[in-house]
Short mmCIF file of C-alpha atoms in Angstrom, two decimals:
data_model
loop_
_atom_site.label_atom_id
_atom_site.label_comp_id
_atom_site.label_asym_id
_atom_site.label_seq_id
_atom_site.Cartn_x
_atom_site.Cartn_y
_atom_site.Cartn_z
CA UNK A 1 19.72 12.50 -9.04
CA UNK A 2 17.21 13.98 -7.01
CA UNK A 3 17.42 12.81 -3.12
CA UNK A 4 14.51 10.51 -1.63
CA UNK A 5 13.73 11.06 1.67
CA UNK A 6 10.80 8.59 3.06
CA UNK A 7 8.38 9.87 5.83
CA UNK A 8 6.88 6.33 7.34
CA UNK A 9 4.23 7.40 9.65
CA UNK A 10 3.37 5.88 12.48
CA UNK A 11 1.02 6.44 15.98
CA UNK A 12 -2.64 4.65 16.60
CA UNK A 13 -1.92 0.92 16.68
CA UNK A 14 0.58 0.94 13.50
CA UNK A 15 3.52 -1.47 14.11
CA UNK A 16 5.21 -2.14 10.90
CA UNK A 17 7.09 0.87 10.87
CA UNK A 18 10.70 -0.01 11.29
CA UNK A 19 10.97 -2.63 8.86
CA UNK A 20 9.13 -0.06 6.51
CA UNK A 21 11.94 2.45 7.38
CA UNK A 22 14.52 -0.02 7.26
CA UNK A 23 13.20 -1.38 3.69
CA UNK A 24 12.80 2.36 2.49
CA UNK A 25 16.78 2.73 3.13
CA UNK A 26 17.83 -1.04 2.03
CA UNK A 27 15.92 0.24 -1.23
CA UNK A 28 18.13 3.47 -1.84
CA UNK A 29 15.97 6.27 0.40
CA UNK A 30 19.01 8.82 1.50
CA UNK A 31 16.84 9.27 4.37
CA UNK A 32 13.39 7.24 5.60
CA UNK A 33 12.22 9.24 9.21
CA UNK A 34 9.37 7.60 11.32
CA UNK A 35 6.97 10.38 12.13
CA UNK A 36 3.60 10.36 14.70
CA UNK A 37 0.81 11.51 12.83
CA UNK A 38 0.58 14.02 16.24
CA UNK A 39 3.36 15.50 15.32
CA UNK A 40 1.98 16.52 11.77
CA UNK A 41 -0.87 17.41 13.22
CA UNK A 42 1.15 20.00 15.91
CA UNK A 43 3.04 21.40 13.09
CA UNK A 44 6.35 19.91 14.68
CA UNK A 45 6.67 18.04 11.09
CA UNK A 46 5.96 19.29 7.61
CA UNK A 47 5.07 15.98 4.76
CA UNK A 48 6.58 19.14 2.30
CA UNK A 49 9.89 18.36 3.36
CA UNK A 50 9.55 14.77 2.06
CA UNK A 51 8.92 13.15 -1.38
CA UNK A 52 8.35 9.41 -0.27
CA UNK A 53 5.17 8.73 1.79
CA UNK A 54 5.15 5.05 3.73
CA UNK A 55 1.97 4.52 5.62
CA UNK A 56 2.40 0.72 7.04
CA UNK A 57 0.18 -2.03 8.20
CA UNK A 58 -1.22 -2.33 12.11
CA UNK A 59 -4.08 -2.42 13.51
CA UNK A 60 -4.97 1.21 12.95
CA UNK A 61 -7.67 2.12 16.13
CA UNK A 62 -8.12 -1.16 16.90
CA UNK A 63 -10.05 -1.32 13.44
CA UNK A 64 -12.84 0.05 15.17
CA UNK A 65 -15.55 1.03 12.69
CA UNK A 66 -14.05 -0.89 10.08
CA UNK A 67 -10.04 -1.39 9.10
CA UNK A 68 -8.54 2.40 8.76
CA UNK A 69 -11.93 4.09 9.25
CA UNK A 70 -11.49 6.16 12.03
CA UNK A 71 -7.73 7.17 10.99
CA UNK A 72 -9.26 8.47 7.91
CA UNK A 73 -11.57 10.45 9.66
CA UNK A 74 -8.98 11.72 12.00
CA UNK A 75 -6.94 12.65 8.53
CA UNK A 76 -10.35 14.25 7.37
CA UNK A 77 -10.67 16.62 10.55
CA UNK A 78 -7.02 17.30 11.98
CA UNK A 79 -6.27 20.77 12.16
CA UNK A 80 -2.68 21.99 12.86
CA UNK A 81 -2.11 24.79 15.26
CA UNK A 82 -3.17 27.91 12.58
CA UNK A 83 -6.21 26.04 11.98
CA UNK A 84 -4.90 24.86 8.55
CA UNK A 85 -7.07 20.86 7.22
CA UNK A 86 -3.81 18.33 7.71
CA UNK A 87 -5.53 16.87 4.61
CA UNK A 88 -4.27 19.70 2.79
CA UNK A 89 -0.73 19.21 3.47
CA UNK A 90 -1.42 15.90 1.68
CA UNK A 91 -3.05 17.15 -1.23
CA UNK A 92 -0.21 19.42 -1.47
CA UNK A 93 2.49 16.53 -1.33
CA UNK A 94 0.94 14.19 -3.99
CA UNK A 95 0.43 17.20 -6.32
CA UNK A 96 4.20 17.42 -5.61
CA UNK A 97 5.17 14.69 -7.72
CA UNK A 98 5.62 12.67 -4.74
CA UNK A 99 5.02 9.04 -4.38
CA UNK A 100 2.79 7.59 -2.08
CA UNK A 101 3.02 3.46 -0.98
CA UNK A 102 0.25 2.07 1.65
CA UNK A 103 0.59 -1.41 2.64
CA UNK A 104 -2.06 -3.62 4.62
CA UNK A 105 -3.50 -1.17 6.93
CA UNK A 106 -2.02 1.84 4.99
CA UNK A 107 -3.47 0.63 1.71
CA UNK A 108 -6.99 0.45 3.76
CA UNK A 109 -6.50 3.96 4.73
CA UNK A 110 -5.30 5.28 1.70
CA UNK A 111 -8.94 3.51 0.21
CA UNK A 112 -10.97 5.23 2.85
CA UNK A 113 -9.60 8.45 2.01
CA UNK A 114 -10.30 8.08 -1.45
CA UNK A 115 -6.34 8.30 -2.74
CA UNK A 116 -7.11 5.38 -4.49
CA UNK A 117 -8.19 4.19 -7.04
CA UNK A 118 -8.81 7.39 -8.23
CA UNK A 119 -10.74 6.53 -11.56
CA UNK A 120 -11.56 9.55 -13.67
CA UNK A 121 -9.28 11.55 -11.31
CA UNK A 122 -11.64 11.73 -8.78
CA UNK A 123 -8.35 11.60 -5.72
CA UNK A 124 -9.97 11.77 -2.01
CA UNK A 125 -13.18 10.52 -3.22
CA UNK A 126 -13.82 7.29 -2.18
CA UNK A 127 -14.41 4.43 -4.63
CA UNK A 128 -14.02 1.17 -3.00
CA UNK A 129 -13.51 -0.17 0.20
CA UNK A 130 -12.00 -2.81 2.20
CA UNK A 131 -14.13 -5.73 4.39
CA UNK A 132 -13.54 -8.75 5.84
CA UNK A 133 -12.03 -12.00 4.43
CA UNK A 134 -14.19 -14.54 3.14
CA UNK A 135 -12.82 -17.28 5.04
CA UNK A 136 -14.23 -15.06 8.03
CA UNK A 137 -10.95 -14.79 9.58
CA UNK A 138 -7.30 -13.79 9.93
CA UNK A 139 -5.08 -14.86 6.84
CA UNK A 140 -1.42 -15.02 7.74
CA UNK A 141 0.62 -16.97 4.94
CA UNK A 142 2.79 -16.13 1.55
CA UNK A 143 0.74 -15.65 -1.55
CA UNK A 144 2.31 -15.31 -5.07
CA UNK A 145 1.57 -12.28 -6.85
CA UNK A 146 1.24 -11.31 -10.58
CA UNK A 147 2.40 -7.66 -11.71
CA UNK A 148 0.12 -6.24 -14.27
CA UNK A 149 2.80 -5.37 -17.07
CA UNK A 150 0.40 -2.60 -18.57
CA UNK A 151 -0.46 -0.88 -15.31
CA UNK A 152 1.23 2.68 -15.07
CA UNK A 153 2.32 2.10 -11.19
CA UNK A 154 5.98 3.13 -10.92
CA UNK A 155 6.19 0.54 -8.14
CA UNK A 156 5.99 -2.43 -10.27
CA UNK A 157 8.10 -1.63 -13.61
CA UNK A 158 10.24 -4.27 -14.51
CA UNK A 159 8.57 -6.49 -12.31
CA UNK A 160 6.91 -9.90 -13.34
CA UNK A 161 5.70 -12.07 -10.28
CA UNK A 162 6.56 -12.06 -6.34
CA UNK A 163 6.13 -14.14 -3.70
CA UNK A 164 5.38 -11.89 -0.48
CA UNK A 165 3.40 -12.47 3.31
CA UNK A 166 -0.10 -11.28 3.89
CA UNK A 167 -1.30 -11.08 7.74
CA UNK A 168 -5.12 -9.36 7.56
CA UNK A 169 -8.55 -9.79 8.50
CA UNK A 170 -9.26 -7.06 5.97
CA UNK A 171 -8.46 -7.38 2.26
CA UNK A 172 -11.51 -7.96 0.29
CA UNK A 173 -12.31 -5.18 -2.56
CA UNK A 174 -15.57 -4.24 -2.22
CA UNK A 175 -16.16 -1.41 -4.92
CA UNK A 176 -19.42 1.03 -5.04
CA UNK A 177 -20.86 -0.94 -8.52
CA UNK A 178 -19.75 -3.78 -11.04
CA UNK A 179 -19.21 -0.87 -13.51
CA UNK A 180 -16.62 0.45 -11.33
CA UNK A 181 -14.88 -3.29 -11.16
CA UNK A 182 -14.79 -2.87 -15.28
CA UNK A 183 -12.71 0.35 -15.19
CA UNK A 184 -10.12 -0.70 -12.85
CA UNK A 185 -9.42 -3.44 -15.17
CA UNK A 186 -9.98 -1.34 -18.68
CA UNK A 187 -7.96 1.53 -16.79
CA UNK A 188 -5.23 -1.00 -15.24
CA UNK A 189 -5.44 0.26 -11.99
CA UNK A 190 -5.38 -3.35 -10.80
CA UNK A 191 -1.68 -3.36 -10.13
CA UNK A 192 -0.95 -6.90 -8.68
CA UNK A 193 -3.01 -10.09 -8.51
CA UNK A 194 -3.44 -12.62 -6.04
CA UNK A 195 -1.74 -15.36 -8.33
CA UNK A 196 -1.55 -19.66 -8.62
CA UNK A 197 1.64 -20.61 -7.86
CA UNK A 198 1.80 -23.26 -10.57
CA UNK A 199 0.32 -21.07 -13.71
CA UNK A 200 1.10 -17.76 -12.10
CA UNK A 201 -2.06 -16.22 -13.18
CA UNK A 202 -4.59 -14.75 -11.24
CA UNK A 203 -6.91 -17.12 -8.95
CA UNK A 204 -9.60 -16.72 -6.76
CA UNK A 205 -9.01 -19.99 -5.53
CA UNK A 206 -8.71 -20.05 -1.66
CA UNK A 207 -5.82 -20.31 0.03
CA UNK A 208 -4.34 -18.74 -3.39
CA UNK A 209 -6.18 -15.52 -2.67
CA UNK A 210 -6.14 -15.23 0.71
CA UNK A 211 -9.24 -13.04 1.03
CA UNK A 212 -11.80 -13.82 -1.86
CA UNK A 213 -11.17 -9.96 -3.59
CA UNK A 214 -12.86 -10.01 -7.23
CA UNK A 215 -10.66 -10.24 -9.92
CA UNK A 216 -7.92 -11.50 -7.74
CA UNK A 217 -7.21 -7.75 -6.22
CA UNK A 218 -4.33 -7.90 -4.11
CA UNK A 219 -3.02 -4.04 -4.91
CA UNK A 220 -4.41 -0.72 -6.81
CA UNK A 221 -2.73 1.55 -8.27
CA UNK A 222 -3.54 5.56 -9.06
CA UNK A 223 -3.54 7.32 -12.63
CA UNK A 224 -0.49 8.89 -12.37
CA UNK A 225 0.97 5.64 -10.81
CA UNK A 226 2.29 7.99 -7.85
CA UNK A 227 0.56 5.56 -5.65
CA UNK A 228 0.59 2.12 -4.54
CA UNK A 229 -1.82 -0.27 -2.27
CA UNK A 230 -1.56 -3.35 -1.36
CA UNK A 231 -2.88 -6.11 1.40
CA UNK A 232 0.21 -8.13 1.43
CA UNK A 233 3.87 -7.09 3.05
CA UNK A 234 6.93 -6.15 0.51
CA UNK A 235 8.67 -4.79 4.02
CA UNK A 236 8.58 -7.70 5.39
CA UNK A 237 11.26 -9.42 2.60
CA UNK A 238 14.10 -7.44 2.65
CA UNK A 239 16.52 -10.50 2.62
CA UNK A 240 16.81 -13.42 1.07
CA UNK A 241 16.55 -15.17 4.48
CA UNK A 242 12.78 -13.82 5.50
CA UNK A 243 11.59 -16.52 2.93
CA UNK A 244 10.35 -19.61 4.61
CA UNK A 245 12.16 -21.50 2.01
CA UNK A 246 14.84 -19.77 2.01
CA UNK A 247 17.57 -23.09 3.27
CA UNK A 248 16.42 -24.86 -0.05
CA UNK A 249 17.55 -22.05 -2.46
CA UNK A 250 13.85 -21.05 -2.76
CA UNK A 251 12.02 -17.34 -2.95
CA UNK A 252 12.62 -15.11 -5.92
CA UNK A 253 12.42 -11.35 -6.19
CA UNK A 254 12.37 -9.70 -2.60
CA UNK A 255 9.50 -7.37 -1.71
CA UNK A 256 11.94 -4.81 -1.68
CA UNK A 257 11.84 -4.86 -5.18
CA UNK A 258 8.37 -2.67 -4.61
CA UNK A 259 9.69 0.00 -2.76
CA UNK A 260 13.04 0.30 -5.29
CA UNK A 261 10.83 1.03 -7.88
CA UNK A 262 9.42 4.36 -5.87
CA UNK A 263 13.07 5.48 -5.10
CA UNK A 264 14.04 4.98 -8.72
CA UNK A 265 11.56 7.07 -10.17
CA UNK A 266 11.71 9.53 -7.52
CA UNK A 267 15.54 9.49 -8.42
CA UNK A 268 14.94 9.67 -11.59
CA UNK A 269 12.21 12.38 -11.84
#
């Protein structure tokens, strides 16, 4: 089997990268390094020498000019020391077969730079973005989440509902046009749903979906299924005892489960 070695970044205001490097390796990475986007950016790191991309939630910038924004211009205009785009080193490593998992802030900058949703192939051009909540504030609760069995995400196979944390101000899809809304559903790049925790289908019922995204949006997938966003926090259950219900035999699959899936198929591939 084929090693997985995790680069989480980190640098600008992100501070969920330990537990993401901790989860990568409680999910079978044989390595998961956290890395300063400066350092990419001086060369003093290559993303070629990885196959597992974590880019974790924070407060990116402050979320100054929007959640992610300005990191994905900096992403957009980094040059490393021979002058080479840094956004070509990441074309490079998705066209490697690598997989690719932003969560909270990293899903909003994987949006912003256009890596997802990707419909019609059209990678680093971007279709939807991120704004705020409808409830006009910061959500920070458990939601329960339903896996779309006919999406093509690698993340999710095998998977049927979890029960993970959200903390944003940020999580609302807002896509360019309704039409665009149709093919994410038709294509199945809706990977997971904010769900009811009765039914376990999806809701747009508030506090149920934290954030009032249409169709209950709480993660997109690519495609090729390389690549996974998502508002809420798998990292953030990695043991049974993170659940808050955890003394009464309560809480389900962990939200490791989610980042397994990316070291299988890298394993496996």
């Amino acid at each position: 089997m084929a090693p997985v070695n995790a680069l989480v970044l980190t640098g600008y205001g992100t501070n969920c990268e330990q537990e993401s490097a901790y989860a990568a390796r409680q999910a079978g990475a044989d390595s998961a390094d956290i890395v300063f986007f400066s350092d990419l950016a001086a060369g003093k790191v290559r993303m070629a020498d990885y196959n597992f991309l974590i880019c974790p939630g924070g407060f990116l910038d402050g979320d100054d000019l929007g959640a992610a924004q300005a990191a994905a211009l900096r992403w957009r205009h980094a040059t490393t020391p021979d002058g080479r785009p840094i956004l070509d080193q990441f074309k490079e490593f998705f066209e490697s077969g690598a997989v690719i998992l932003g969560i909270c802030n990293g899903f909003q900058l994987l949006v912003k730079l256009g890596l997802l949703p990707a419909v019609d192939g059209k990678y680093f051009e971007r279709q939807v973005s991120l704004s705020y909540n409808d409830s006009a504030r910061f959500e920070d609760r458990w939601v329960h989440l339903k896996v779309n069995p006919n999406s093509p995400c690698v993340f999710t196979k095998g998977l049927d509902r979890l029960h993970i944390p959200i903390r944003h101000g940020e999580g609302k899809i807002i896509p360019k046009d309704e039409a665009l809304l149709e093919r994410l559903q038709s294509d199945n790049l809706i990977a997971l749903q904010y769900a009811d925790p009765e039914s376990g289908e999806p809701t747009m019922e508030y506090p149920f979906n934290p954030n009032g995204s249409p169709l209950a949006i709480a993660g997109l997938t690519d495609p090729s299924g390389r690549v996974l966003g998502l508002m809420p926090h798998p990292e953030a259950y990695n043991h049974p005892t993170n659940h808050p219900a955890w003394t009464r035999g309560e809480g389900g699959t962990l939200g490791l489960a989610l980042i397994e899936g990316g070291v299988r198929h890298l394993k496996r591939n």
